[in-house]
Amino acid sequence: MALWDRVKESASTMQTQLTAKKNDLKSGAFRDSSMAMCALVAAADGTIDPSERQRVAQLIATNEVLQNFPADDLRRRFDDYLDKLTADFAFGRVSVLQEVAKAKKKPAEARAVVQIGIVIGGADGDFDATERAVVREACFALDLPPHEFDL
């Protein structure tokens, strides 16, 4: 199986698992952590262009699991985290990873946050090394073993 097919399959599997847990993923910590994760993945290479921002915002708005929350609120949080990352990537990354870590008290939410990162990272068919690295880093912030997610 080609790498691109494996990425698509992995993202699809993660989305299916997330949808099955949708009713358990309604806390503010999950909301904040998942938006922080989306921003980290979107800015993984240190830059984010308007088309990438729009693509991730569209994925957030249409993701079934994230429909537990108002789309405008999610978008605002995503944009706030992106602004931190674009203003000063190194400092912003520390702050945004602290937001990701909010979900670590509930293992199901923590795993869902990582899965959202994988879904967002694989949405374009290329879950590249920088995206994998920030999701791996998020695993450590959430006290989860990266190998659990093939990272």
mmCIF file of C-alpha atoms in Angstrom:
data_model
loop_
_atom_site.group_PDB
_atom_site.id
_atom_site.type_symbol
_atom_site.label_atom_id
_atom_site.label_comp_id
_atom_site.label_asym_id
_atom_site.label_seq_id
_atom_site.Cartn_x
_atom_site.Cartn_y
_atom_site.Cartn_z
ATOM 1 C CA MET A 1 0.000 0.000 0.000
ATOM 2 C CA ALA A 2 1.363 3.426 -0.930
ATOM 3 C CA LEU A 3 2.233 5.866 1.838
ATOM 4 C CA TRP A 4 -0.476 8.282 0.714
ATOM 5 C CA ASP A 5 -3.090 5.498 0.954
ATOM 6 C CA ARG A 6 -1.884 4.586 4.456
ATOM 7 C CA VAL A 7 -2.151 8.223 5.556
ATOM 8 C CA LYS A 8 -5.693 8.475 4.198
ATOM 9 C CA GLU A 9 -6.646 5.163 5.809
ATOM 10 C CA SER A 10 -5.135 6.172 9.162
ATOM 11 C CA ALA A 11 -6.916 9.552 9.143
ATOM 12 C CA SER A 12 -10.174 7.820 8.208
ATOM 13 C CA THR A 13 -9.768 5.265 11.010
ATOM 14 C CA MET A 14 -9.036 8.039 13.518
ATOM 15 C CA GLN A 15 -12.129 9.968 12.379
ATOM 16 C CA THR A 16 -14.303 6.852 12.781
ATOM 17 C CA GLN A 17 -12.969 6.333 16.318
ATOM 18 C CA LEU A 18 -13.594 9.992 17.152
ATOM 19 C CA THR A 19 -17.162 9.884 15.860
ATOM 20 C CA ALA A 20 -17.881 6.834 18.029
ATOM 21 C CA LYS A 21 -16.831 8.864 21.104
ATOM 22 C CA LYS A 22 -18.596 12.088 20.099
ATOM 23 C CA ASN A 23 -20.968 12.132 23.071
ATOM 24 C CA ASP A 24 -18.059 11.854 25.526
ATOM 25 C CA LEU A 25 -16.166 14.791 24.051
ATOM 26 C CA LYS A 26 -18.017 17.875 25.252
ATOM 27 C CA SER A 27 -15.758 19.467 27.870
ATOM 28 C CA GLY A 28 -14.126 22.866 27.634
ATOM 29 C CA ALA A 29 -10.727 21.225 28.129
ATOM 30 C CA PHE A 30 -11.319 19.023 25.059
ATOM 31 C CA ARG A 31 -12.501 22.022 23.029
ATOM 32 C CA ASP A 32 -9.445 24.109 23.934
ATOM 33 C CA SER A 33 -6.989 21.231 23.542
ATOM 34 C CA SER A 34 -8.341 20.183 20.161
ATOM 35 C CA MET A 35 -8.201 23.736 18.767
ATOM 36 C CA ALA A 36 -4.654 24.129 20.097
ATOM 37 C CA MET A 37 -3.743 20.835 18.400
ATOM 38 C CA CYS A 38 -5.250 22.014 15.101
ATOM 39 C CA ALA A 39 -3.211 25.226 15.287
ATOM 40 C CA LEU A 40 -0.012 23.314 16.079
ATOM 41 C CA VAL A 41 -0.483 21.012 13.111
ATOM 42 C CA ALA A 42 -1.412 23.878 10.791
ATOM 43 C CA ALA A 43 1.713 25.821 11.796
ATOM 44 C CA ALA A 44 3.996 22.791 12.154
ATOM 45 C CA ASP A 45 6.485 24.034 9.576
ATOM 46 C CA GLY A 46 6.754 27.422 11.304
ATOM 47 C CA THR A 47 4.602 29.268 8.776
ATOM 48 C CA ILE A 48 0.965 29.245 7.768
ATOM 49 C CA ASP A 49 -0.410 30.649 4.571
ATOM 50 C CA PRO A 50 -4.010 31.893 4.203
ATOM 51 C CA SER A 51 -5.089 28.866 2.133
ATOM 52 C CA GLU A 52 -3.800 26.472 4.811
ATOM 53 C CA ARG A 53 -5.573 28.457 7.538
ATOM 54 C CA GLN A 54 -8.793 28.333 5.510
ATOM 55 C CA ARG A 55 -8.475 24.594 4.817
ATOM 56 C CA VAL A 56 -8.014 23.749 8.499
ATOM 57 C CA ALA A 57 -10.824 26.117 9.510
ATOM 58 C CA GLN A 58 -13.092 24.338 7.010
ATOM 59 C CA LEU A 59 -12.138 20.934 8.420
ATOM 60 C CA ILE A 60 -12.871 22.164 11.936
ATOM 61 C CA ALA A 61 -16.270 23.481 10.874
ATOM 62 C CA THR A 62 -17.256 20.224 9.178
ATOM 63 C CA ASN A 63 -15.801 17.706 11.654
ATOM 64 C CA GLU A 64 -18.711 15.810 13.207
ATOM 65 C CA VAL A 65 -17.076 15.498 16.634
ATOM 66 C CA LEU A 66 -16.358 19.219 16.861
ATOM 67 C CA GLN A 67 -20.001 20.029 16.109
ATOM 68 C CA ASN A 68 -20.567 19.675 19.870
ATOM 69 C CA PHE A 69 -19.304 23.279 20.004
ATOM 70 C CA PRO A 70 -20.335 26.496 18.208
ATOM 71 C CA ALA A 71 -18.297 26.824 14.999
ATOM 72 C CA ASP A 72 -17.632 30.543 15.555
ATOM 73 C CA ASP A 73 -16.193 29.821 19.000
ATOM 74 C CA LEU A 74 -13.927 27.076 17.618
ATOM 75 C CA ARG A 75 -12.734 29.308 14.799
ATOM 76 C CA ARG A 76 -11.956 32.158 17.212
ATOM 77 C CA ARG A 77 -9.929 29.839 19.473
ATOM 78 C CA PHE A 78 -8.101 28.311 16.496
ATOM 79 C CA ASP A 79 -7.238 31.785 15.183
ATOM 80 C CA ASP A 80 -6.055 32.927 18.643
ATOM 81 C CA TYR A 81 -3.693 29.943 18.908
ATOM 82 C CA LEU A 82 -2.439 30.516 15.361
ATOM 83 C CA ASP A 83 -1.784 34.171 16.183
ATOM 84 C CA LYS A 84 0.379 33.094 19.139
ATOM 85 C CA LEU A 85 2.308 30.720 16.898
ATOM 86 C CA THR A 86 2.833 33.213 14.097
ATOM 87 C CA ALA A 87 3.859 36.058 16.438
ATOM 88 C CA ASP A 88 6.692 34.014 17.988
ATOM 89 C CA PHE A 89 6.701 30.347 17.008
ATOM 90 C CA ALA A 90 9.034 29.067 19.734
ATOM 91 C CA PHE A 91 7.314 30.927 22.578
ATOM 92 C CA GLY A 92 3.845 30.384 21.105
ATOM 93 C CA ARG A 93 4.488 26.649 20.796
ATOM 94 C CA VAL A 94 5.131 26.384 24.532
ATOM 95 C CA SER A 95 1.913 28.266 25.300
ATOM 96 C CA VAL A 96 -0.170 26.266 22.806
ATOM 97 C CA LEU A 97 1.243 22.946 24.074
ATOM 98 C CA GLN A 98 0.086 23.976 27.564
ATOM 99 C CA GLU A 99 -3.408 24.323 26.106
ATOM 100 C CA VAL A 100 -3.118 20.870 24.530
ATOM 101 C CA ALA A 101 -2.116 19.453 27.929
ATOM 102 C CA LYS A 102 -5.463 20.546 29.434
ATOM 103 C CA ALA A 103 -6.982 17.288 28.145
ATOM 104 C CA LYS A 104 -4.565 14.950 29.924
ATOM 105 C CA LYS A 105 -6.801 14.512 32.998
ATOM 106 C CA LYS A 106 -9.214 12.449 30.900
ATOM 107 C CA PRO A 107 -7.407 9.776 28.841
ATOM 108 C CA ALA A 108 -10.275 9.424 26.329
ATOM 109 C CA GLU A 109 -10.163 13.159 25.626
ATOM 110 C CA ALA A 110 -6.367 13.154 25.436
ATOM 111 C CA ARG A 111 -6.444 10.363 22.849
ATOM 112 C CA ALA A 112 -9.163 12.174 20.907
ATOM 113 C CA VAL A 113 -7.015 15.330 20.772
ATOM 114 C CA VAL A 114 -4.126 13.324 19.289
ATOM 115 C CA GLN A 115 -6.512 11.696 16.821
ATOM 116 C CA ILE A 116 -7.777 15.124 15.732
ATOM 117 C CA GLY A 117 -4.161 16.149 15.137
ATOM 118 C CA ILE A 118 -3.669 13.113 12.927
ATOM 119 C CA VAL A 119 -6.922 13.760 11.039
ATOM 120 C CA ILE A 120 -5.957 17.407 10.427
ATOM 121 C CA GLY A 121 -2.390 16.472 9.505
ATOM 122 C CA GLY A 122 -3.511 13.789 7.068
ATOM 123 C CA ALA A 123 -6.327 15.794 5.513
ATOM 124 C CA ASP A 124 -4.204 16.876 2.573
ATOM 125 C CA GLY A 125 -2.950 13.325 2.034
ATOM 126 C CA ASP A 126 0.519 14.181 3.347
ATOM 127 C CA PHE A 127 1.072 13.784 7.094
ATOM 128 C CA ASP A 128 4.608 15.121 6.823
ATOM 129 C CA ALA A 129 7.519 14.868 9.255
ATOM 130 C CA THR A 130 6.955 18.289 10.846
ATOM 131 C CA GLU A 131 3.266 17.542 11.427
ATOM 132 C CA ARG A 132 4.130 14.132 12.888
ATOM 133 C CA ALA A 133 6.712 15.797 15.147
ATOM 134 C CA VAL A 134 4.248 18.282 16.669
ATOM 135 C CA VAL A 135 1.640 15.542 17.199
ATOM 136 C CA ARG A 136 4.358 13.410 18.847
ATOM 137 C CA GLU A 137 5.261 16.382 21.056
ATOM 138 C CA ALA A 138 1.583 16.760 21.970
ATOM 139 C CA CYS A 139 1.528 13.073 22.989
ATOM 140 C CA PHE A 140 4.247 13.836 25.532
ATOM 141 C CA ALA A 141 2.292 16.870 26.811
ATOM 142 C CA LEU A 142 -0.739 14.580 27.227
ATOM 143 C CA ASP A 143 1.246 11.765 28.883
ATOM 144 C CA LEU A 144 0.462 9.372 26.022
ATOM 145 C CA PRO A 145 2.980 7.075 24.311
ATOM 146 C CA PRO A 146 3.464 8.225 20.688
ATOM 147 C CA HIS A 147 3.837 4.621 19.492
ATOM 148 C CA GLU A 148 0.158 4.081 20.394
ATOM 149 C CA PHE A 149 -0.591 6.269 17.360
ATOM 150 C CA ASP A 150 2.247 4.980 15.127
ATOM 151 C CA LEU A 151 4.177 8.215 15.626
#
